[in-house]
Amino acid sequence: MSKTLQAIRGMNDILPAQTPAWRYLESTFATLLDGYGYSEIRLPIVEYTELFARGIGEGTDVVDKEMYTFLDRNEESLTLRPEGTAGCVRAVLEHGLNGAGQVQKLWYTGPMFRYEKPQKGRYRQFHQIGVEVFNLNGPDIDAELIALTARLWQQLGLRDAVTLQLNSLGSSEARGRYREALVDYLQARFEQLDEDSQRRLDTNPLRILDSKNAQTQALLVDAPMLADYLDKESQAHFDGLRARLDALGIAYQINPKLVRGLDYYGRTVFEWVTDKLGAQGTVCAGGRYDGLVSQFGGKPTPAVGFAMGIERLVLLLETLELLPPQPQGQADLYFCTFGEPAELAALRLSETLREALPGTRLWLNNGAGSFKSQFKKADKSGARFALVLGEDELARGVVACKPLRGQGEQQTLALDDLAGQLAALLNEI
Ligand code: HAM
């Protein structure tokens, strides 16, 4: 017997019962971004591997351990995108969207792929909604991005469920000086570091700061602090951002150990975290990456952005029971037909009604069936009215309209102006 086919571990089907929550989240976000003046960009899911290796950085977990990389038939190394920023920067550059200092405020959504160990809130195919802004270098745009996410939490009812963590990574020179000091400090204590941190000391020492290992964390208590190495401009930028968040009344915690797992960040980094989802509590994360465009060969172009994990937000909304009831999958009218001539007439009538009453959810019975079985389906559809067309009605040029939710008596509706009569009935509360 052949083995039952299954989806790949960590890659989930999003079933009809779950899609309304996704649509709710995506449409809330799209409307919000529209209001702030952001435009959608759609990007390929597969890119040349080099894009991510150069953009996200060798030595990061994402590039070293988590990418889905393969050779195509032309022996080119391609990778399923593990995130959206690198591809967005590539597209902006490729199409000259950042030319002449032009400001771009972009957003995207779609699947991302990382070979991580699957657990609640962490998957191998997951979905992000991301925002990237180009050619604005002041702290005002960092504040706008954070304000926009705060407004989303407000709209979703999540305001009290998430907190904002903030840090500044400074300029690359400042980070370089800090890296040296940190490596010196940790090198002298090498034997006491956990294995992962020992490896990172060479490849990505700043990531040691957010190690989960208790002994490593204890060692870090007296380690040099990034905040003490900040350059003047980055400090002023950070102060500017804080002043704006204060003015907006957006609370934050400064987390000096927040360094993020992707190499392109400098200056502002932030994460929105919740304690309601267990270990995978970061629902939205981002920061400034002023160096990435020039690293890809473009003109220096300041940039800042963030991405949020849709699965985690849906989980959070489910956990807190904040999903509004969704009308999707419910009918307004259910059309029952008896006998082939009536079925044909109802088929035509249904299309006429759909034309005349756009937005009305009209379900035509499929597969014939007895009176009882059709009415059972009509009831299950959630429709307010069943329309009935049989031989008798057809001969009289009428349709019977039976209320299914206890609103009044059955009525006989003449075929001429059926749409008008139904519209009136549907508009009655
Ligand atoms: P990131 O922190 O790697 O940043 O991912 C952003 C968000 O995606 C996370 O906070 C989390 O909600 C979600 N996420 C990440 N990995 C997984 C996973 N395996 N399963 C479920 N959800 C996940 C970025 O990707 C940057 N590109 C964000 C950015 C945009 N920075 C600047 N612009």
Coordinates of C-alpha atoms and ligand atoms in Angstrom, one line a residue:
M1 CA 0.0 0.0 0.0
S2 CA 1.4 3.4 -0.8
K3 CA 2.3 5.7 2.1
T4 CA -0.2 8.5 2.9
L5 CA 1.0 11.7 1.6
Q6 CA 1.6 14.4 4.2
A7 CA 2.7 18.0 4.2
I8 CA 6.3 18.8 5.0
R9 CA 7.0 19.2 8.7
G10 CA 6.6 22.8 9.8
M11 CA 4.6 23.7 6.6
N12 CA 1.0 24.1 7.4
D13 CA -2.3 24.0 5.5
I14 CA -4.4 26.9 6.4
L15 CA -7.8 25.4 6.4
P16 CA -11.2 27.0 5.6
A17 CA -12.0 27.4 9.3
Q18 CA -8.8 29.5 9.7
T19 CA -8.8 31.6 6.6
P20 CA -11.3 34.2 7.9
A21 CA -8.9 35.1 10.7
W22 CA -6.1 35.5 8.1
R23 CA -8.3 37.7 5.9
Y24 CA -9.4 39.8 8.9
L25 CA -5.8 40.4 9.9
E26 CA -4.6 41.1 6.3
S27 CA -7.4 43.4 5.4
T28 CA -7.1 45.3 8.7
F29 CA -3.4 45.8 8.0
A30 CA -3.9 46.7 4.3
T31 CA -6.5 49.4 5.2
L32 CA -4.3 50.8 7.9
L33 CA -1.3 51.0 5.6
D34 CA -3.4 52.6 2.9
G35 CA -4.3 55.3 5.5
Y36 CA -0.7 56.0 6.2
G37 CA 0.2 56.2 2.5
Y38 CA 2.1 53.0 2.0
S39 CA 2.0 51.0 -1.3
E40 CA 2.0 47.3 -1.8
I41 CA 4.8 45.6 -3.6
R42 CA 4.8 41.9 -4.6
L43 CA 8.1 40.1 -4.7
P44 CA 9.3 36.7 -5.9
I45 CA 9.5 33.8 -3.4
V46 CA 12.7 32.5 -4.9
E47 CA 15.9 34.6 -5.3
Y48 CA 19.5 34.0 -6.0
T49 CA 21.2 32.6 -2.9
E50 CA 23.8 35.3 -3.0
L51 CA 21.2 38.0 -2.2
F52 CA 20.5 36.5 1.2
A53 CA 24.1 35.5 1.9
R54 CA 25.2 39.1 1.3
G55 CA 22.2 40.8 2.7
I56 CA 21.4 38.9 5.9
G57 CA 25.0 38.0 6.4
E58 CA 27.2 34.9 6.6
G59 CA 27.5 33.9 10.2
T60 CA 23.8 34.5 11.0
D61 CA 21.7 31.4 11.9
V62 CA 19.3 32.2 9.0
V63 CA 22.0 32.0 6.4
D64 CA 24.2 29.3 7.9
K65 CA 21.6 26.9 9.1
E66 CA 18.1 27.7 8.0
M67 CA 17.9 28.4 4.3
Y68 CA 16.1 26.2 1.7
T69 CA 18.8 26.3 -1.0
F70 CA 18.8 24.3 -4.1
L71 CA 20.4 24.2 -7.6
D72 CA 17.9 24.8 -10.4
R73 CA 18.2 23.0 -13.7
N74 CA 20.7 25.5 -14.9
E75 CA 22.9 24.8 -11.8
E76 CA 22.2 28.2 -10.3
S77 CA 22.0 28.4 -6.6
L78 CA 18.5 29.6 -5.6
T79 CA 16.9 30.0 -2.2
L80 CA 13.3 30.2 -0.9
R81 CA 13.2 33.6 0.7
P82 CA 13.7 33.4 4.5
E83 CA 12.6 37.0 4.9
G84 CA 11.4 39.9 2.8
T85 CA 13.8 42.8 3.3
A86 CA 16.6 41.6 1.0
G87 CA 14.3 40.9 -1.9
C88 CA 12.6 44.3 -1.4
V89 CA 15.9 46.1 -1.5
R90 CA 16.9 44.2 -4.6
A91 CA 13.6 45.2 -6.3
V92 CA 13.9 48.8 -5.3
L93 CA 17.4 49.0 -6.7
E94 CA 16.7 47.0 -9.8
H95 CA 13.8 49.3 -10.7
G96 CA 15.5 52.5 -9.6
L97 CA 12.7 53.2 -7.1
N98 CA 15.2 54.9 -4.8
G99 CA 16.6 57.3 -7.5
A100 CA 17.1 61.0 -6.8
G101 CA 16.3 60.6 -3.1
Q102 CA 12.8 59.4 -3.9
V103 CA 11.0 58.3 -0.8
Q104 CA 9.4 54.9 -0.9
K105 CA 7.0 53.5 1.6
L106 CA 6.3 49.9 0.7
W107 CA 4.6 46.9 2.2
Y108 CA 4.4 43.2 1.3
T109 CA 3.0 40.0 2.6
G110 CA 3.6 36.3 1.8
P111 CA 5.3 33.1 2.8
M112 CA 8.8 32.9 4.1
F113 CA 10.9 29.8 4.6
R114 CA 13.3 28.9 7.4
Y115 CA 14.6 25.4 8.3
E116 CA 14.0 25.9 12.1
K117 CA 12.8 23.4 14.6
P118 CA 9.0 23.6 14.4
Q119 CA 7.1 24.4 17.6
K120 CA 4.1 26.5 18.6
G121 CA 4.5 29.8 16.8
R122 CA 7.6 28.7 14.9
Y123 CA 7.3 27.0 11.5
R124 CA 9.3 26.3 8.4
Q125 CA 6.9 28.0 6.1
F126 CA 5.4 31.0 7.9
H127 CA 3.9 34.3 6.7
Q128 CA 4.9 37.8 7.3
I129 CA 3.5 41.2 6.7
G130 CA 6.4 43.6 6.2
V131 CA 7.0 47.3 5.7
E132 CA 10.1 48.9 4.2
V133 CA 10.8 52.7 3.9
F134 CA 13.6 54.1 1.8
N135 CA 15.3 57.5 1.7
L136 CA 14.2 58.9 5.1
N137 CA 17.0 59.1 7.6
G138 CA 15.4 60.9 10.6
P139 CA 13.9 59.3 13.7
D140 CA 10.5 60.6 12.7
I141 CA 10.0 57.7 10.3
D142 CA 11.2 55.2 12.9
A143 CA 8.5 56.6 15.2
E144 CA 5.9 56.5 12.4
L145 CA 6.5 52.8 11.9
I146 CA 6.1 52.1 15.6
A147 CA 3.0 54.3 15.8
L148 CA 1.5 52.4 12.9
T149 CA 2.1 49.1 14.6
A150 CA 0.7 50.4 17.9
R151 CA -2.4 51.5 16.0
L152 CA -2.8 48.0 14.6
W153 CA -2.6 46.5 18.1
Q154 CA -5.2 49.0 19.1
Q155 CA -7.5 48.1 16.2
L156 CA -7.1 44.3 16.9
G157 CA -7.7 44.7 20.6
L158 CA -4.1 43.6 21.4
R159 CA -2.8 46.8 23.0
D160 CA -2.5 45.4 26.5
A161 CA -1.1 42.0 25.2
V162 CA 2.2 43.3 23.6
T163 CA 5.1 45.4 24.8
L164 CA 7.7 47.3 22.9
Q165 CA 11.4 46.7 23.3
L166 CA 13.8 49.2 21.8
N167 CA 17.6 49.5 21.4
S168 CA 20.1 51.3 19.2
L169 CA 22.9 49.4 17.6
G170 CA 24.8 52.6 16.6
S171 CA 26.9 53.1 13.5
S172 CA 28.9 50.2 12.0
E173 CA 32.1 51.9 13.3
A174 CA 30.6 52.1 16.8
R175 CA 29.5 48.5 16.6
G176 CA 32.9 47.5 15.4
R177 CA 34.6 49.1 18.4
Y178 CA 32.0 47.5 20.7
R179 CA 32.5 44.1 19.0
E180 CA 36.2 44.2 19.8
A181 CA 35.6 45.1 23.4
L182 CA 33.0 42.4 23.8
V183 CA 35.2 39.7 22.1
D184 CA 38.2 40.7 24.3
Y185 CA 36.0 40.4 27.4
L186 CA 34.4 37.0 26.4
Q187 CA 37.7 35.6 25.0
A188 CA 39.1 35.8 28.4
R189 CA 36.2 33.8 29.7
F190 CA 35.9 31.4 26.7
E191 CA 35.8 28.2 28.7
Q192 CA 32.7 29.4 30.7
L193 CA 30.7 30.1 27.5
D194 CA 28.1 27.7 26.2
E195 CA 29.0 25.8 23.0
D196 CA 26.8 28.0 20.8
S197 CA 28.3 31.2 22.1
Q198 CA 31.8 29.8 21.7
R199 CA 31.1 29.3 18.1
R200 CA 29.4 32.7 17.8
L201 CA 32.4 34.5 19.3
D202 CA 34.1 34.1 15.9
T203 CA 31.2 34.5 13.6
N204 CA 28.6 36.8 15.2
P205 CA 29.7 37.8 18.7
L206 CA 26.8 40.4 19.3
R207 CA 24.3 37.5 19.1
I208 CA 25.9 36.1 22.3
L209 CA 24.1 38.9 24.1
D210 CA 20.7 37.3 23.6
S211 CA 21.9 33.8 24.5
K212 CA 19.3 31.8 26.4
N213 CA 22.1 30.1 28.5
A214 CA 22.0 31.1 32.1
Q215 CA 25.7 30.8 32.7
T216 CA 26.5 32.9 29.6
Q217 CA 23.9 35.4 30.8
A218 CA 25.6 35.6 34.2
L219 CA 28.9 36.2 32.4
L220 CA 27.4 39.1 30.5
V221 CA 26.4 41.0 33.6
D222 CA 29.8 42.7 33.7
A223 CA 30.4 42.7 30.0
P224 CA 30.9 46.0 28.1
M225 CA 27.6 47.7 27.2
L226 CA 26.7 48.6 23.6
A227 CA 25.1 51.8 24.9
D228 CA 28.5 53.1 26.1
Y229 CA 29.9 52.8 22.6
L230 CA 27.2 54.6 20.7
D231 CA 28.4 57.4 18.3
K232 CA 27.0 60.9 18.8
E233 CA 24.8 60.8 15.7
S234 CA 23.2 57.5 16.7
Q235 CA 22.7 58.7 20.2
A236 CA 20.9 61.8 18.9
H237 CA 18.8 59.7 16.6
F238 CA 17.8 57.4 19.4
D239 CA 17.0 60.4 21.7
G240 CA 14.8 61.8 18.8
L241 CA 12.9 58.5 18.5
R242 CA 12.4 58.3 22.2
A243 CA 11.1 61.9 22.3
R244 CA 8.6 61.1 19.6
L245 CA 7.4 57.9 21.3
D246 CA 7.0 59.8 24.5
A247 CA 5.0 62.5 22.7
L248 CA 2.7 59.8 21.3
G249 CA 2.3 58.1 24.7
I250 CA 3.8 54.9 23.4
A251 CA 5.4 53.0 26.2
Y252 CA 8.7 51.1 25.6
Q253 CA 11.4 49.3 27.4
I254 CA 15.0 49.8 26.5
N255 CA 16.6 46.4 26.1
P256 CA 20.4 46.8 25.7
K257 CA 20.7 43.2 24.7
L258 CA 18.3 43.4 21.8
V259 CA 20.6 42.9 18.8
R260 CA 18.4 41.0 16.2
G261 CA 19.5 38.0 14.2
L262 CA 20.1 39.6 10.9
D263 CA 23.3 41.5 10.1
Y264 CA 21.9 44.4 8.2
Y265 CA 20.7 46.5 11.2
G266 CA 22.3 49.7 12.5
R267 CA 20.9 52.3 14.9
T268 CA 17.2 51.6 15.8
V269 CA 16.1 48.1 16.4
F270 CA 12.7 47.1 18.0
E271 CA 10.5 44.2 18.8
W272 CA 6.9 43.9 20.0
V273 CA 6.7 40.9 22.3
T274 CA 3.9 39.1 24.1
D275 CA 4.1 36.8 27.1
K276 CA 0.9 35.0 26.0
L277 CA 2.4 32.6 23.4
G278 CA 5.2 30.9 25.3
A279 CA 8.8 30.8 23.8
Q280 CA 7.9 32.4 20.5
G281 CA 6.7 35.7 21.8
T282 CA 8.0 38.2 19.2
V283 CA 5.1 39.1 17.0
C284 CA 6.7 42.0 15.1
A285 CA 10.3 43.1 14.7
G286 CA 12.4 45.4 12.7
G287 CA 14.8 48.3 12.6
R288 CA 17.0 50.6 10.5
Y289 CA 19.4 49.2 7.8
D290 CA 21.0 52.3 6.3
G291 CA 23.9 50.3 4.9
L292 CA 22.1 47.6 3.0
V293 CA 21.3 49.4 -0.3
S294 CA 24.9 50.5 -0.8
Q295 CA 26.1 47.0 0.2
F296 CA 24.1 45.8 -2.7
G297 CA 25.8 48.2 -5.0
G298 CA 23.3 51.1 -4.9
K299 CA 23.6 54.7 -3.9
P300 CA 23.6 55.2 -0.1
T301 CA 19.9 55.1 0.8
P302 CA 18.7 55.2 4.4
A303 CA 16.1 52.5 5.1
V304 CA 14.0 51.2 7.9
G305 CA 11.3 48.6 8.3
F306 CA 9.7 45.7 10.2
A307 CA 7.9 42.5 9.7
M308 CA 5.3 40.7 11.7
G309 CA 4.5 37.0 11.9
I310 CA 0.9 36.3 10.8
E311 CA 0.7 32.9 12.4
R312 CA 1.8 34.3 15.8
L313 CA -0.8 37.1 15.5
V314 CA -3.5 34.7 14.6
L315 CA -2.5 32.5 17.5
L316 CA -2.6 35.5 19.8
L317 CA -6.0 36.6 18.6
E318 CA -7.3 33.1 19.0
T319 CA -5.8 32.7 22.5
L320 CA -7.4 36.0 23.7
E321 CA -10.6 35.3 21.8
L322 CA -10.4 38.5 19.9
L323 CA -11.5 37.3 16.5
P324 CA -14.7 38.8 15.3
P325 CA -17.4 36.4 14.1
Q326 CA -16.9 36.0 10.3
P327 CA -19.8 35.9 7.9
Q328 CA -17.7 34.0 5.4
G329 CA -19.2 30.5 4.6
Q330 CA -22.8 31.8 5.3
A331 CA -25.5 32.3 2.8
D332 CA -28.3 35.0 2.7
L333 CA -30.5 33.0 0.3
Y334 CA -30.6 29.3 -0.5
F335 CA -32.3 28.3 -3.7
C336 CA -34.1 24.8 -3.6
T337 CA -35.3 23.4 -6.9
F338 CA -37.4 20.4 -7.8
G339 CA -37.4 18.8 -11.2
E340 CA -35.2 19.6 -14.2
P341 CA -37.2 22.4 -15.8
A342 CA -37.3 24.2 -12.4
E343 CA -33.6 23.6 -11.9
L344 CA -32.8 25.1 -15.3
A345 CA -35.0 28.1 -14.6
A346 CA -33.4 28.6 -11.1
L347 CA -29.9 28.4 -12.6
R348 CA -30.8 31.4 -14.9
L349 CA -32.7 33.2 -12.2
S350 CA -29.7 32.9 -9.8
E351 CA -27.4 34.6 -12.2
T352 CA -29.9 37.4 -12.8
L353 CA -30.2 37.9 -9.1
R354 CA -26.4 37.9 -8.6
E355 CA -26.3 40.6 -11.2
A356 CA -29.0 42.6 -9.7
L357 CA -28.0 42.2 -6.0
P358 CA -24.2 42.3 -5.9
G359 CA -22.8 41.2 -2.6
T360 CA -25.8 39.0 -1.8
R361 CA -24.7 35.5 -0.9
L362 CA -27.0 33.3 -2.9
W363 CA -26.4 29.6 -2.9
L364 CA -28.0 27.4 -5.5
N365 CA -28.7 23.9 -4.4
N366 CA -26.4 21.4 -6.1
G367 CA -27.2 17.7 -6.8
A368 CA -31.0 17.9 -6.6
G369 CA -32.3 15.9 -3.7
S370 CA -35.6 15.5 -1.8
F371 CA -37.5 18.4 -0.2
K372 CA -36.2 17.3 3.2
S373 CA -32.6 17.1 2.2
Q374 CA -32.6 20.4 0.4
F375 CA -34.2 22.1 3.4
K376 CA -31.6 20.6 5.7
K377 CA -28.9 22.1 3.5
A378 CA -30.7 25.4 3.4
D379 CA -30.9 25.5 7.1
K380 CA -27.2 24.6 7.5
S381 CA -26.2 27.3 5.0
G382 CA -27.2 30.0 7.6
A383 CA -29.5 31.6 5.0
R384 CA -32.3 33.8 6.1
F385 CA -34.6 32.7 3.4
A386 CA -35.0 29.6 1.2
L387 CA -36.3 30.2 -2.3
V388 CA -38.3 27.3 -3.7
L389 CA -39.0 26.6 -7.3
G390 CA -40.8 23.4 -8.3
E391 CA -43.2 22.5 -11.1
D392 CA -46.1 24.3 -9.5
E393 CA -44.3 27.6 -8.9
L394 CA -42.8 27.4 -12.4
A395 CA -46.2 27.0 -14.0
R396 CA -47.5 30.0 -11.9
G397 CA -44.5 32.2 -12.7
V398 CA -43.6 32.6 -9.0
V399 CA -41.0 31.6 -6.4
A400 CA -41.9 30.6 -2.9
C401 CA -39.8 32.4 -0.3
K402 CA -39.7 30.7 3.1
P403 CA -38.1 32.4 6.1
L404 CA -35.7 30.1 7.9
R405 CA -34.9 32.1 11.0
G406 CA -38.4 32.6 12.2
Q407 CA -39.1 36.0 10.5
G408 CA -42.8 35.8 9.4
E409 CA -44.8 33.7 7.0
Q410 CA -43.9 32.1 3.7
Q411 CA -44.5 34.4 0.7
T412 CA -45.1 34.0 -2.9
L413 CA -42.9 36.3 -5.0
A414 CA -43.7 37.1 -8.6
L415 CA -40.8 36.5 -11.0
D416 CA -41.0 40.0 -12.5
D417 CA -39.2 42.2 -9.9
L418 CA -38.0 39.2 -7.9
A419 CA -34.7 41.0 -7.2
G420 CA -36.5 44.1 -5.8
Q421 CA -38.8 42.1 -3.5
L422 CA -35.8 40.1 -2.2
A423 CA -33.8 43.2 -1.6
A424 CA -36.6 44.6 0.5
L425 CA -36.9 41.3 2.5
L426 CA -33.1 41.1 3.1
N427 CA -33.0 44.7 4.2
E428 CA -35.7 44.1 6.9
I429 CA -34.0 43.4 10.2
Ligands
HAM1 P1 12.6 38.6 11.8 O1 12.7 39.0 13.2 O2 13.5 37.5 11.4 O3 12.8 39.9 10.9 O4 11.1 38.1 11.6 C1 10.0 39.0 11.8 C2 8.9 38.3 12.4 O5 8.5 37.1 11.6 C3 9.2 37.7 13.8 O6 9.1 38.6 14.8 C4 8.1 36.6 13.9 O7 6.9 37.2 14.3 C5 8.0 36.1 12.5 N1 8.8 34.9 12.3 C6 10.1 34.8 12.1 N2 10.5 33.5 12.0 C7 9.3 32.8 12.1 C8 9.0 31.4 12.1 N3 10.0 30.4 11.9 N4 7.8 31.0 12.3 C9 6.8 31.9 12.5 N5 7.0 33.2 12.6 C10 8.2 33.7 12.4 C11 12.8 39.9 9.6 O8 12.4 39.0 8.9 C12 13.1 41.2 9.0 N6 13.1 41.1 7.5 C13 12.2 42.3 9.5 C14 12.5 43.6 8.9 C15 11.9 44.3 7.9 N7 13.5 44.4 9.3 C16 13.5 45.5 8.6 N8 12.5 45.4 7.7

